[in-house]
mmCIF file of C-alpha atoms and ligand atoms in Angstrom:
data_model
loop_
_atom_site.group_PDB
_atom_site.id
_atom_site.type_symbol
_atom_site.label_atom_id
_atom_site.label_comp_id
_atom_site.label_asym_id
_atom_site.label_seq_id
_atom_site.Cartn_x
_atom_site.Cartn_y
_atom_site.Cartn_z
ATOM 1 C CA UNK A 1 0.000 0.000 0.000
ATOM 2 C CA UNK A 2 1.376 3.394 -1.002
ATOM 3 C CA UNK A 3 0.323 6.456 0.982
ATOM 4 C CA UNK A 4 0.839 10.026 -0.147
ATOM 5 C CA UNK A 5 -0.135 12.796 2.255
ATOM 6 C CA UNK A 6 -1.090 16.113 0.652
ATOM 7 C CA UNK A 7 -0.936 19.284 2.755
ATOM 8 C CA UNK A 8 -3.620 21.766 1.688
ATOM 9 C CA UNK A 9 -1.740 24.776 3.151
ATOM 10 C CA UNK A 10 -4.995 26.404 4.323
ATOM 11 C CA UNK A 11 -5.964 28.034 7.618
ATOM 12 C CA UNK A 12 -7.809 24.883 8.733
ATOM 13 C CA UNK A 13 -4.602 22.922 8.144
ATOM 14 C CA UNK A 14 -6.200 20.042 6.191
ATOM 15 C CA UNK A 15 -4.441 16.846 5.208
ATOM 16 C CA UNK A 16 -5.652 14.969 2.121
ATOM 17 C CA UNK A 17 -4.372 11.518 1.174
ATOM 18 C CA UNK A 18 -3.802 9.249 -1.783
ATOM 19 C CA UNK A 19 -3.910 5.516 -1.045
ATOM 20 C CA UNK A 20 -2.637 3.450 -3.954
ATOM 21 C CA UNK A 21 -1.967 -0.130 -4.972
ATOM 22 C CA UNK A 22 1.754 -0.643 -5.567
ATOM 23 C CA UNK A 23 1.061 -3.172 -8.340
ATOM 24 C CA UNK A 24 -1.569 -1.413 -10.422
ATOM 25 C CA UNK A 25 -1.150 2.267 -9.481
ATOM 26 C CA UNK A 26 -4.885 2.564 -8.880
ATOM 27 C CA UNK A 27 -5.618 5.152 -6.208
ATOM 28 C CA UNK A 28 -8.277 6.346 -3.796
ATOM 29 C CA UNK A 29 -8.321 9.992 -2.666
ATOM 30 C CA UNK A 30 -9.267 10.601 0.954
ATOM 31 C CA UNK A 31 -11.019 13.901 1.743
ATOM 32 C CA UNK A 32 -10.142 16.010 -1.288
ATOM 33 C CA UNK A 33 -10.385 19.692 -0.440
ATOM 34 C CA UNK A 34 -8.195 21.103 -3.207
ATOM 35 C CA UNK A 35 -9.198 18.802 -6.074
ATOM 36 C CA UNK A 36 -6.598 20.037 -8.539
ATOM 37 C CA UNK A 37 -3.851 19.621 -5.980
ATOM 38 C CA UNK A 38 -4.911 15.987 -5.452
ATOM 39 C CA UNK A 39 -5.013 15.359 -9.210
ATOM 40 C CA UNK A 40 -1.553 16.871 -9.636
ATOM 41 C CA UNK A 41 -0.157 14.728 -6.823
ATOM 42 C CA UNK A 42 -1.667 11.575 -8.353
ATOM 43 C CA UNK A 43 -0.264 12.439 -11.769
ATOM 44 C CA UNK A 44 3.190 13.092 -10.334
ATOM 45 C CA UNK A 45 3.191 9.602 -8.823
ATOM 46 C CA UNK A 46 1.716 7.962 -11.927
ATOM 47 C CA UNK A 47 -1.456 6.934 -10.067
ATOM 48 C CA UNK A 48 -4.851 6.402 -11.690
ATOM 49 C CA UNK A 49 -7.548 7.803 -9.425
ATOM 50 C CA UNK A 50 -10.564 5.489 -9.330
ATOM 51 C CA UNK A 51 -12.282 6.349 -6.033
ATOM 52 C CA UNK A 52 -12.869 9.200 -3.595
ATOM 53 C CA UNK A 53 -13.602 8.627 0.090
ATOM 54 C CA UNK A 54 -15.117 11.384 2.227
ATOM 55 C CA UNK A 55 -14.747 10.596 5.929
ATOM 56 C CA UNK A 56 -17.690 12.919 6.650
ATOM 57 C CA UNK A 57 -19.794 15.634 5.100
ATOM 58 C CA UNK A 58 -17.950 18.799 6.164
ATOM 59 C CA UNK A 59 -16.978 20.943 3.206
ATOM 60 C CA UNK A 60 -13.266 20.949 4.032
ATOM 61 C CA UNK A 61 -13.340 17.185 3.352
ATOM 62 C CA UNK A 62 -15.532 17.178 0.241
ATOM 63 C CA UNK A 63 -15.024 20.432 -1.688
ATOM 64 C CA UNK A 64 -12.632 18.833 -4.188
ATOM 65 C CA UNK A 65 -14.959 15.963 -5.163
ATOM 66 C CA UNK A 66 -16.334 17.703 -8.256
ATOM 67 C CA UNK A 67 -12.928 18.572 -9.703
ATOM 68 C CA UNK A 68 -11.605 15.034 -9.201
ATOM 69 C CA UNK A 69 -14.755 13.381 -10.606
ATOM 70 C CA UNK A 70 -14.805 15.674 -13.650
ATOM 71 C CA UNK A 71 -11.318 14.625 -14.676
ATOM 72 C CA UNK A 72 -11.174 10.988 -13.550
ATOM 73 C CA UNK A 73 -14.814 9.781 -13.275
ATOM 74 C CA UNK A 74 -13.839 8.438 -9.860
ATOM 75 C CA UNK A 75 -16.595 6.861 -7.753
ATOM 76 C CA UNK A 76 -17.485 8.727 -4.569
ATOM 77 C CA UNK A 77 -17.733 6.716 -1.322
ATOM 78 C CA UNK A 78 -19.024 8.008 2.009
ATOM 79 C CA UNK A 79 -20.992 6.969 5.089
ATOM 80 C CA UNK A 80 -24.515 6.061 3.993
ATOM 81 C CA UNK A 81 -25.857 8.524 6.567
ATOM 82 C CA UNK A 82 -23.835 11.410 5.122
ATOM 83 C CA UNK A 83 -24.469 10.661 1.450
ATOM 84 C CA UNK A 84 -27.467 12.948 0.984
ATOM 85 C CA UNK A 85 -25.616 15.866 2.569
ATOM 86 C CA UNK A 86 -22.541 15.347 0.386
ATOM 87 C CA UNK A 87 -24.356 14.678 -2.894
ATOM 88 C CA UNK A 88 -23.075 12.648 -5.833
ATOM 89 C CA UNK A 89 -22.212 9.639 -3.650
ATOM 90 C CA UNK A 90 -22.000 6.382 -5.624
ATOM 91 C CA UNK A 91 -21.533 3.988 -2.691
ATOM 92 C CA UNK A 92 -22.954 4.449 0.794
ATOM 93 C CA UNK A 93 -20.762 2.783 3.419
ATOM 94 C CA UNK A 94 -21.488 1.017 6.698
ATOM 95 C CA UNK A 95 -19.505 -0.695 9.422
ATOM 96 C CA UNK A 96 -17.423 -3.630 8.217
ATOM 97 C CA UNK A 97 -17.591 -2.807 4.519
ATOM 98 C CA UNK A 98 -14.392 -3.441 2.570
ATOM 99 C CA UNK A 99 -12.989 -0.977 0.055
ATOM 100 C CA UNK A 100 -10.577 -2.449 -2.487
ATOM 101 C CA UNK A 101 -7.951 -0.312 -4.156
ATOM 102 C CA UNK A 102 -6.310 -2.030 -7.109
ATOM 103 C CA UNK A 103 -5.235 -5.626 -6.485
ATOM 104 C CA UNK A 104 -3.390 -5.340 -3.210
ATOM 105 C CA UNK A 105 -5.118 -2.853 -0.900
ATOM 106 C CA UNK A 106 -8.110 -3.627 1.280
ATOM 107 C CA UNK A 107 -9.494 -1.049 3.682
ATOM 108 C CA UNK A 108 -12.024 -1.840 6.384
ATOM 109 C CA UNK A 109 -14.717 0.743 7.074
ATOM 110 C CA UNK A 110 -15.159 1.709 10.730
ATOM 111 C CA UNK A 111 -18.365 3.510 11.697
ATOM 112 C CA UNK A 112 -16.994 6.208 14.009
ATOM 113 C CA UNK A 113 -19.603 8.770 15.102
ATOM 114 C CA UNK A 114 -18.843 11.683 17.413
ATOM 115 C CA UNK A 115 -17.387 14.550 15.369
ATOM 116 C CA UNK A 116 -20.492 14.100 13.224
ATOM 117 C CA UNK A 117 -23.189 11.420 13.421
ATOM 118 C CA UNK A 118 -22.089 9.817 10.166
ATOM 119 C CA UNK A 119 -18.301 9.586 10.068
ATOM 120 C CA UNK A 120 -16.139 6.727 8.799
ATOM 121 C CA UNK A 121 -12.508 5.865 9.446
ATOM 122 C CA UNK A 122 -10.575 3.534 7.144
ATOM 123 C CA UNK A 123 -8.382 0.804 8.573
ATOM 124 C CA UNK A 124 -5.663 -0.970 6.618
ATOM 125 C CA UNK A 125 -4.724 -4.257 8.325
ATOM 126 C CA UNK A 126 -1.484 -6.168 7.927
ATOM 127 C CA UNK A 127 2.092 -5.901 9.189
ATOM 128 C CA UNK A 128 1.991 -2.132 9.065
ATOM 129 C CA UNK A 129 -1.595 -1.154 9.908
ATOM 130 C CA UNK A 130 -2.819 2.340 9.146
ATOM 131 C CA UNK A 131 -5.845 4.360 10.222
ATOM 132 C CA UNK A 132 -7.296 7.223 8.184
ATOM 133 C CA UNK A 133 -9.339 8.946 10.838
ATOM 134 C CA UNK A 134 -10.675 12.214 9.408
ATOM 135 C CA UNK A 135 -11.804 14.515 12.219
ATOM 136 C CA UNK A 136 -12.242 11.780 14.855
ATOM 137 C CA UNK A 137 -8.735 11.243 16.223
ATOM 138 C CA UNK A 138 -6.094 13.919 15.694
ATOM 139 C CA UNK A 139 -2.429 13.785 16.626
ATOM 140 C CA UNK A 140 -2.590 14.334 20.386
ATOM 141 C CA UNK A 141 -6.252 15.328 20.210
ATOM 142 C CA UNK A 142 -9.864 14.617 19.305
ATOM 143 C CA UNK A 143 -12.290 16.242 16.885
ATOM 144 C CA UNK A 144 -14.714 18.879 18.107
ATOM 145 C CA UNK A 145 -18.451 18.269 18.213
ATOM 146 C CA UNK A 146 -19.653 21.729 17.144
ATOM 147 C CA UNK A 147 -21.191 20.859 13.781
ATOM 148 C CA UNK A 148 -23.527 17.922 14.183
ATOM 149 C CA UNK A 149 -21.480 15.916 16.677
ATOM 150 C CA UNK A 150 -21.871 14.458 20.156
ATOM 151 C CA UNK A 151 -19.062 14.098 22.744
ATOM 152 C CA UNK A 152 -20.653 11.006 24.322
ATOM 153 C CA UNK A 153 -20.627 9.238 20.955
ATOM 154 C CA UNK A 154 -17.057 10.376 20.343
ATOM 155 C CA UNK A 155 -16.058 8.872 23.696
ATOM 156 C CA UNK A 156 -17.599 5.532 22.714
ATOM 157 C CA UNK A 157 -15.801 5.592 19.371
ATOM 158 C CA UNK A 158 -12.480 6.243 21.117
ATOM 159 C CA UNK A 159 -12.872 3.621 23.832
ATOM 160 C CA UNK A 160 -14.707 0.861 21.958
ATOM 161 C CA UNK A 161 -12.949 1.132 18.603
ATOM 162 C CA UNK A 162 -9.857 3.318 18.198
ATOM 163 C CA UNK A 163 -8.120 2.548 21.503
ATOM 164 C CA UNK A 164 -8.432 -1.194 20.757
ATOM 165 C CA UNK A 165 -6.418 -1.068 17.523
ATOM 166 C CA UNK A 166 -2.802 -2.314 17.570
ATOM 167 C CA UNK A 167 -0.220 0.118 18.987
ATOM 168 C CA UNK A 168 1.717 -0.068 15.716
ATOM 169 C CA UNK A 169 -1.207 1.448 13.789
ATOM 170 C CA UNK A 170 -0.051 4.554 11.935
ATOM 171 C CA UNK A 171 -2.383 7.529 12.387
ATOM 172 C CA UNK A 172 -3.388 9.674 9.386
ATOM 173 C CA UNK A 173 -5.776 12.419 10.556
ATOM 174 C CA UNK A 174 -7.678 15.064 8.579
ATOM 175 C CA UNK A 175 -5.851 18.071 10.035
ATOM 176 C CA UNK A 176 -2.506 19.079 11.501
ATOM 177 C CA UNK A 177 -3.275 20.344 14.993
ATOM 178 C CA UNK A 178 -0.378 18.505 16.589
ATOM 179 C CA UNK A 179 1.435 21.399 18.312
ATOM 180 C CA UNK A 180 -1.687 22.978 19.779
ATOM 181 C CA UNK A 181 -2.997 19.604 20.971
ATOM 182 C CA UNK A 182 0.294 18.666 22.623
ATOM 183 C CA UNK A 183 0.276 22.001 24.459
ATOM 184 C CA UNK A 184 -3.208 21.113 25.727
ATOM 185 C CA UNK A 185 -1.967 17.721 26.943
ATOM 186 C CA UNK A 186 0.945 19.343 28.793
ATOM 187 C CA UNK A 187 -1.380 21.886 30.379
ATOM 188 C CA UNK A 188 -3.395 18.947 31.772
ATOM 189 C CA UNK A 189 -0.367 16.800 32.550
ATOM 190 C CA UNK A 190 2.749 18.948 33.170
ATOM 191 C CA UNK A 191 4.717 15.822 34.030
ATOM 192 C CA UNK A 192 4.237 14.182 30.626
ATOM 193 C CA UNK A 193 7.803 14.074 29.269
ATOM 194 C CA UNK A 194 6.770 12.280 26.046
ATOM 195 C CA UNK A 195 4.366 15.110 25.205
ATOM 196 C CA UNK A 196 6.996 17.759 26.034
ATOM 197 C CA UNK A 197 9.509 16.105 23.706
ATOM 198 C CA UNK A 198 6.958 15.763 20.929
ATOM 199 C CA UNK A 199 5.899 19.396 21.308
ATOM 200 C CA UNK A 200 9.467 20.614 20.939
ATOM 201 C CA UNK A 201 9.572 18.878 17.565
ATOM 202 C CA UNK A 202 6.039 19.795 16.464
ATOM 203 C CA UNK A 203 6.446 23.503 17.186
ATOM 204 C CA UNK A 204 8.912 23.947 14.390
ATOM 205 C CA UNK A 205 7.782 21.226 12.003
ATOM 206 C CA UNK A 206 6.888 21.900 8.408
ATOM 207 C CA UNK A 207 3.440 20.291 8.084
ATOM 208 C CA UNK A 208 4.406 18.970 4.660
ATOM 209 C CA UNK A 209 6.852 16.722 6.480
ATOM 210 C CA UNK A 210 4.990 16.312 9.776
ATOM 211 C CA UNK A 211 5.801 13.107 11.597
ATOM 212 C CA UNK A 212 3.367 10.224 11.316
ATOM 213 C CA UNK A 213 2.541 8.981 14.808
ATOM 214 C CA UNK A 214 1.386 5.544 15.887
ATOM 215 C CA UNK A 215 -1.499 4.694 18.153
ATOM 216 C CA UNK A 216 1.030 3.543 20.753
ATOM 217 C CA UNK A 217 2.516 7.035 20.821
ATOM 218 C CA UNK A 218 -0.948 8.622 20.889
ATOM 219 C CA UNK A 219 -1.685 6.638 24.047
ATOM 220 C CA UNK A 220 1.295 8.389 25.660
ATOM 221 C CA UNK A 221 0.635 11.963 24.493
ATOM 222 C CA UNK A 222 -3.074 12.261 23.669
ATOM 223 C CA UNK A 223 -5.152 13.399 26.667
ATOM 224 C CA UNK A 224 -8.258 11.828 25.132
ATOM 225 C CA UNK A 225 -6.584 8.403 25.361
ATOM 226 C CA UNK A 226 -5.332 8.957 28.939
ATOM 227 C CA UNK A 227 -8.632 9.106 30.779
ATOM 228 C CA UNK A 228 -7.443 7.347 33.937
ATOM 229 C CA UNK A 229 -4.239 9.366 34.407
ATOM 230 C CA UNK A 230 -4.214 10.704 38.015
ATOM 231 C CA UNK A 231 -2.403 13.970 37.206
ATOM 232 C CA UNK A 232 -4.777 14.708 34.349
ATOM 233 C CA UNK A 233 -7.816 14.011 36.524
ATOM 234 C CA UNK A 234 -6.486 16.188 39.364
ATOM 235 C CA UNK A 235 -5.897 19.115 36.976
ATOM 236 C CA UNK A 236 -9.289 18.610 35.386
ATOM 237 C CA UNK A 237 -10.921 18.777 38.799
ATOM 238 C CA UNK A 238 -9.454 22.277 39.241
ATOM 239 C CA UNK A 239 -11.606 23.327 36.252
ATOM 240 C CA UNK A 240 -14.630 21.161 37.084
ATOM 241 C CA UNK A 241 -14.764 20.608 40.897
ATOM 242 C CA UNK A 242 -18.092 18.751 40.642
ATOM 243 C CA UNK A 243 -16.552 15.733 38.843
ATOM 244 C CA UNK A 244 -15.424 14.385 42.221
ATOM 245 C CA UNK A 245 -12.406 12.334 43.254
ATOM 246 C CA UNK A 246 -12.924 9.371 40.924
ATOM 247 C CA UNK A 247 -14.780 10.449 37.790
ATOM 248 C CA UNK A 248 -15.561 7.722 35.266
ATOM 249 C CA UNK A 249 -13.774 7.692 31.912
ATOM 250 C CA UNK A 250 -16.771 9.075 30.030
ATOM 251 C CA UNK A 251 -16.978 12.099 32.338
ATOM 252 C CA UNK A 252 -13.252 12.749 31.976
ATOM 253 C CA UNK A 253 -13.500 12.580 28.175
ATOM 254 C CA UNK A 254 -16.545 14.837 27.913
ATOM 255 C CA UNK A 255 -15.055 17.413 30.295
ATOM 256 C CA UNK A 256 -11.740 17.355 28.423
ATOM 257 C CA UNK A 257 -13.624 18.007 25.201
ATOM 258 C CA UNK A 258 -15.587 20.839 26.867
ATOM 259 C CA UNK A 259 -12.388 22.395 28.204
ATOM 260 C CA UNK A 260 -10.600 22.071 24.845
ATOM 261 C CA UNK A 261 -13.467 24.035 23.224
ATOM 262 C CA UNK A 262 -12.516 27.151 25.144
ATOM 263 C CA UNK A 263 -8.822 26.494 25.687
HETATM 264 ZN ZN1 ZN B 301 -15.171 17.976 10.181
HETATM 265 ZN ZN1 ZN B 302 -12.142 18.969 9.024
#
Protein backbone atom coordinates (compact mmCIF):
# COMPACT_ATOMS: atom_id res chain seq x y z
CA UNK A 1 0.00 0.00 0.00
CA UNK A 2 1.38 3.39 -1.00
CA UNK A 3 0.32 6.46 0.98
CA UNK A 4 0.84 10.03 -0.15
CA UNK A 5 -0.14 12.80 2.26
CA UNK A 6 -1.09 16.11 0.65
CA UNK A 7 -0.94 19.28 2.75
CA UNK A 8 -3.62 21.77 1.69
CA UNK A 9 -1.74 24.78 3.15
CA UNK A 10 -5.00 26.40 4.32
CA UNK A 11 -5.96 28.03 7.62
CA UNK A 12 -7.81 24.88 8.73
CA UNK A 13 -4.60 22.92 8.14
CA UNK A 14 -6.20 20.04 6.19
CA UNK A 15 -4.44 16.85 5.21
CA UNK A 16 -5.65 14.97 2.12
CA UNK A 17 -4.37 11.52 1.17
CA UNK A 18 -3.80 9.25 -1.78
CA UNK A 19 -3.91 5.52 -1.04
CA UNK A 20 -2.64 3.45 -3.95
CA UNK A 21 -1.97 -0.13 -4.97
CA UNK A 22 1.75 -0.64 -5.57
CA UNK A 23 1.06 -3.17 -8.34
CA UNK A 24 -1.57 -1.41 -10.42
CA UNK A 25 -1.15 2.27 -9.48
CA UNK A 26 -4.89 2.56 -8.88
CA UNK A 27 -5.62 5.15 -6.21
CA UNK A 28 -8.28 6.35 -3.80
CA UNK A 29 -8.32 9.99 -2.67
CA UNK A 30 -9.27 10.60 0.95
CA UNK A 31 -11.02 13.90 1.74
CA UNK A 32 -10.14 16.01 -1.29
CA UNK A 33 -10.38 19.69 -0.44
CA UNK A 34 -8.19 21.10 -3.21
CA UNK A 35 -9.20 18.80 -6.07
CA UNK A 36 -6.60 20.04 -8.54
CA UNK A 37 -3.85 19.62 -5.98
CA UNK A 38 -4.91 15.99 -5.45
CA UNK A 39 -5.01 15.36 -9.21
CA UNK A 40 -1.55 16.87 -9.64
CA UNK A 41 -0.16 14.73 -6.82
CA UNK A 42 -1.67 11.58 -8.35
CA UNK A 43 -0.26 12.44 -11.77
CA UNK A 44 3.19 13.09 -10.33
CA UNK A 45 3.19 9.60 -8.82
CA UNK A 46 1.72 7.96 -11.93
CA UNK A 47 -1.46 6.93 -10.07
CA UNK A 48 -4.85 6.40 -11.69
CA UNK A 49 -7.55 7.80 -9.42
CA UNK A 50 -10.56 5.49 -9.33
CA UNK A 51 -12.28 6.35 -6.03
CA UNK A 52 -12.87 9.20 -3.59
CA UNK A 53 -13.60 8.63 0.09
CA UNK A 54 -15.12 11.38 2.23
CA UNK A 55 -14.75 10.60 5.93
CA UNK A 56 -17.69 12.92 6.65
CA UNK A 57 -19.79 15.63 5.10
CA UNK A 58 -17.95 18.80 6.16
CA UNK A 59 -16.98 20.94 3.21
CA UNK A 60 -13.27 20.95 4.03
CA UNK A 61 -13.34 17.18 3.35
CA UNK A 62 -15.53 17.18 0.24
CA UNK A 63 -15.02 20.43 -1.69
CA UNK A 64 -12.63 18.83 -4.19
CA UNK A 65 -14.96 15.96 -5.16
CA UNK A 66 -16.33 17.70 -8.26
CA UNK A 67 -12.93 18.57 -9.70
CA UNK A 68 -11.61 15.03 -9.20
CA UNK A 69 -14.76 13.38 -10.61
CA UNK A 70 -14.81 15.67 -13.65
CA UNK A 71 -11.32 14.62 -14.68
CA UNK A 72 -11.17 10.99 -13.55
CA UNK A 73 -14.81 9.78 -13.27
CA UNK A 74 -13.84 8.44 -9.86
CA UNK A 75 -16.60 6.86 -7.75
CA UNK A 76 -17.49 8.73 -4.57
CA UNK A 77 -17.73 6.72 -1.32
CA UNK A 78 -19.02 8.01 2.01
CA UNK A 79 -20.99 6.97 5.09
CA UNK A 80 -24.52 6.06 3.99
CA UNK A 81 -25.86 8.52 6.57
CA UNK A 82 -23.84 11.41 5.12
CA UNK A 83 -24.47 10.66 1.45
CA UNK A 84 -27.47 12.95 0.98
CA UNK A 85 -25.62 15.87 2.57
CA UNK A 86 -22.54 15.35 0.39
CA UNK A 87 -24.36 14.68 -2.89
CA UNK A 88 -23.08 12.65 -5.83
CA UNK A 89 -22.21 9.64 -3.65
CA UNK A 90 -22.00 6.38 -5.62
CA UNK A 91 -21.53 3.99 -2.69
CA UNK A 92 -22.95 4.45 0.79
CA UNK A 93 -20.76 2.78 3.42
CA UNK A 94 -21.49 1.02 6.70
CA UNK A 95 -19.51 -0.69 9.42
CA UNK A 96 -17.42 -3.63 8.22
CA UNK A 97 -17.59 -2.81 4.52
CA UNK A 98 -14.39 -3.44 2.57
CA UNK A 99 -12.99 -0.98 0.06
CA UNK A 100 -10.58 -2.45 -2.49
CA UNK A 101 -7.95 -0.31 -4.16
CA UNK A 102 -6.31 -2.03 -7.11
CA UNK A 103 -5.23 -5.63 -6.48
CA UNK A 104 -3.39 -5.34 -3.21
CA UNK A 105 -5.12 -2.85 -0.90
CA UNK A 106 -8.11 -3.63 1.28
CA UNK A 107 -9.49 -1.05 3.68
CA UNK A 108 -12.02 -1.84 6.38
CA UNK A 109 -14.72 0.74 7.07
CA UNK A 110 -15.16 1.71 10.73
CA UNK A 111 -18.37 3.51 11.70
CA UNK A 112 -16.99 6.21 14.01
CA UNK A 113 -19.60 8.77 15.10
CA UNK A 114 -18.84 11.68 17.41
CA UNK A 115 -17.39 14.55 15.37
CA UNK A 116 -20.49 14.10 13.22
CA UNK A 117 -23.19 11.42 13.42
CA UNK A 118 -22.09 9.82 10.17
CA UNK A 119 -18.30 9.59 10.07
CA UNK A 120 -16.14 6.73 8.80
CA UNK A 121 -12.51 5.87 9.45
CA UNK A 122 -10.58 3.53 7.14
CA UNK A 123 -8.38 0.80 8.57
CA UNK A 124 -5.66 -0.97 6.62
CA UNK A 125 -4.72 -4.26 8.33
CA UNK A 126 -1.48 -6.17 7.93
CA UNK A 127 2.09 -5.90 9.19
CA UNK A 128 1.99 -2.13 9.06
CA UNK A 129 -1.60 -1.15 9.91
CA UNK A 130 -2.82 2.34 9.15
CA UNK A 131 -5.85 4.36 10.22
CA UNK A 132 -7.30 7.22 8.18
CA UNK A 133 -9.34 8.95 10.84
CA UNK A 134 -10.67 12.21 9.41
CA UNK A 135 -11.80 14.51 12.22
CA UNK A 136 -12.24 11.78 14.86
CA UNK A 137 -8.73 11.24 16.22
CA UNK A 138 -6.09 13.92 15.69
CA UNK A 139 -2.43 13.78 16.63
CA UNK A 140 -2.59 14.33 20.39
CA UNK A 141 -6.25 15.33 20.21
CA UNK A 142 -9.86 14.62 19.31
CA UNK A 143 -12.29 16.24 16.88
CA UNK A 144 -14.71 18.88 18.11
CA UNK A 145 -18.45 18.27 18.21
CA UNK A 146 -19.65 21.73 17.14
CA UNK A 147 -21.19 20.86 13.78
CA UNK A 148 -23.53 17.92 14.18
CA UNK A 149 -21.48 15.92 16.68
CA UNK A 150 -21.87 14.46 20.16
CA UNK A 151 -19.06 14.10 22.74
CA UNK A 152 -20.65 11.01 24.32
CA UNK A 153 -20.63 9.24 20.96
CA UNK A 154 -17.06 10.38 20.34
CA UNK A 155 -16.06 8.87 23.70
CA UNK A 156 -17.60 5.53 22.71
CA UNK A 157 -15.80 5.59 19.37
CA UNK A 158 -12.48 6.24 21.12
CA UNK A 159 -12.87 3.62 23.83
CA UNK A 160 -14.71 0.86 21.96
CA UNK A 161 -12.95 1.13 18.60
CA UNK A 162 -9.86 3.32 18.20
CA UNK A 163 -8.12 2.55 21.50
CA UNK A 164 -8.43 -1.19 20.76
CA UNK A 165 -6.42 -1.07 17.52
CA UNK A 166 -2.80 -2.31 17.57
CA UNK A 167 -0.22 0.12 18.99
CA UNK A 168 1.72 -0.07 15.72
CA UNK A 169 -1.21 1.45 13.79
CA UNK A 170 -0.05 4.55 11.94
CA UNK A 171 -2.38 7.53 12.39
CA UNK A 172 -3.39 9.67 9.39
CA UNK A 173 -5.78 12.42 10.56
CA UNK A 174 -7.68 15.06 8.58
CA UNK A 175 -5.85 18.07 10.04
CA UNK A 176 -2.51 19.08 11.50
CA UNK A 177 -3.28 20.34 14.99
CA UNK A 178 -0.38 18.50 16.59
CA UNK A 179 1.43 21.40 18.31
CA UNK A 180 -1.69 22.98 19.78
CA UNK A 181 -3.00 19.60 20.97
CA UNK A 182 0.29 18.67 22.62
CA UNK A 183 0.28 22.00 24.46
CA UNK A 184 -3.21 21.11 25.73
CA UNK A 185 -1.97 17.72 26.94
CA UNK A 186 0.94 19.34 28.79
CA UNK A 187 -1.38 21.89 30.38
CA UNK A 188 -3.40 18.95 31.77
CA UNK A 189 -0.37 16.80 32.55
CA UNK A 190 2.75 18.95 33.17
CA UNK A 191 4.72 15.82 34.03
CA UNK A 192 4.24 14.18 30.63
CA UNK A 193 7.80 14.07 29.27
CA UNK A 194 6.77 12.28 26.05
CA UNK A 195 4.37 15.11 25.21
CA UNK A 196 7.00 17.76 26.03
CA UNK A 197 9.51 16.10 23.71
CA UNK A 198 6.96 15.76 20.93
CA UNK A 199 5.90 19.40 21.31
CA UNK A 200 9.47 20.61 20.94
CA UNK A 201 9.57 18.88 17.57
CA UNK A 202 6.04 19.79 16.46
CA UNK A 203 6.45 23.50 17.19
CA UNK A 204 8.91 23.95 14.39
CA UNK A 205 7.78 21.23 12.00
CA UNK A 206 6.89 21.90 8.41
CA UNK A 207 3.44 20.29 8.08
CA UNK A 208 4.41 18.97 4.66
CA UNK A 209 6.85 16.72 6.48
CA UNK A 210 4.99 16.31 9.78
CA UNK A 211 5.80 13.11 11.60
CA UNK A 212 3.37 10.22 11.32
CA UNK A 213 2.54 8.98 14.81
CA UNK A 214 1.39 5.54 15.89
CA UNK A 215 -1.50 4.69 18.15
CA UNK A 216 1.03 3.54 20.75
CA UNK A 217 2.52 7.03 20.82
CA UNK A 218 -0.95 8.62 20.89
CA UNK A 219 -1.68 6.64 24.05
CA UNK A 220 1.29 8.39 25.66
CA UNK A 221 0.64 11.96 24.49
CA UNK A 222 -3.07 12.26 23.67
CA UNK A 223 -5.15 13.40 26.67
CA UNK A 224 -8.26 11.83 25.13
CA UNK A 225 -6.58 8.40 25.36
CA UNK A 226 -5.33 8.96 28.94
CA UNK A 227 -8.63 9.11 30.78
CA UNK A 228 -7.44 7.35 33.94
CA UNK A 229 -4.24 9.37 34.41
CA UNK A 230 -4.21 10.70 38.02
CA UNK A 231 -2.40 13.97 37.21
CA UNK A 232 -4.78 14.71 34.35
CA UNK A 233 -7.82 14.01 36.52
CA UNK A 234 -6.49 16.19 39.36
CA UNK A 235 -5.90 19.12 36.98
CA UNK A 236 -9.29 18.61 35.39
CA UNK A 237 -10.92 18.78 38.80
CA UNK A 238 -9.45 22.28 39.24
CA UNK A 239 -11.61 23.33 36.25
CA UNK A 240 -14.63 21.16 37.08
CA UNK A 241 -14.76 20.61 40.90
CA UNK A 242 -18.09 18.75 40.64
CA UNK A 243 -16.55 15.73 38.84
CA UNK A 244 -15.42 14.39 42.22
CA UNK A 245 -12.41 12.33 43.25
CA UNK A 246 -12.92 9.37 40.92
CA UNK A 247 -14.78 10.45 37.79
CA UNK A 248 -15.56 7.72 35.27
CA UNK A 249 -13.77 7.69 31.91
CA UNK A 250 -16.77 9.07 30.03
CA UNK A 251 -16.98 12.10 32.34
CA UNK A 252 -13.25 12.75 31.98
CA UNK A 253 -13.50 12.58 28.18
CA UNK A 254 -16.54 14.84 27.91
CA UNK A 255 -15.06 17.41 30.29
CA UNK A 256 -11.74 17.36 28.42
CA UNK A 257 -13.62 18.01 25.20
CA UNK A 258 -15.59 20.84 26.87
CA UNK A 259 -12.39 22.40 28.20
CA UNK A 260 -10.60 22.07 24.84
CA UNK A 261 -13.47 24.04 23.22
CA UNK A 262 -12.52 27.15 25.14
CA UNK A 263 -8.82 26.49 25.69
ZN1 LIG B 1 -15.17 17.98 10.18
ZN1 LIG C 1 -12.14 18.97 9.02
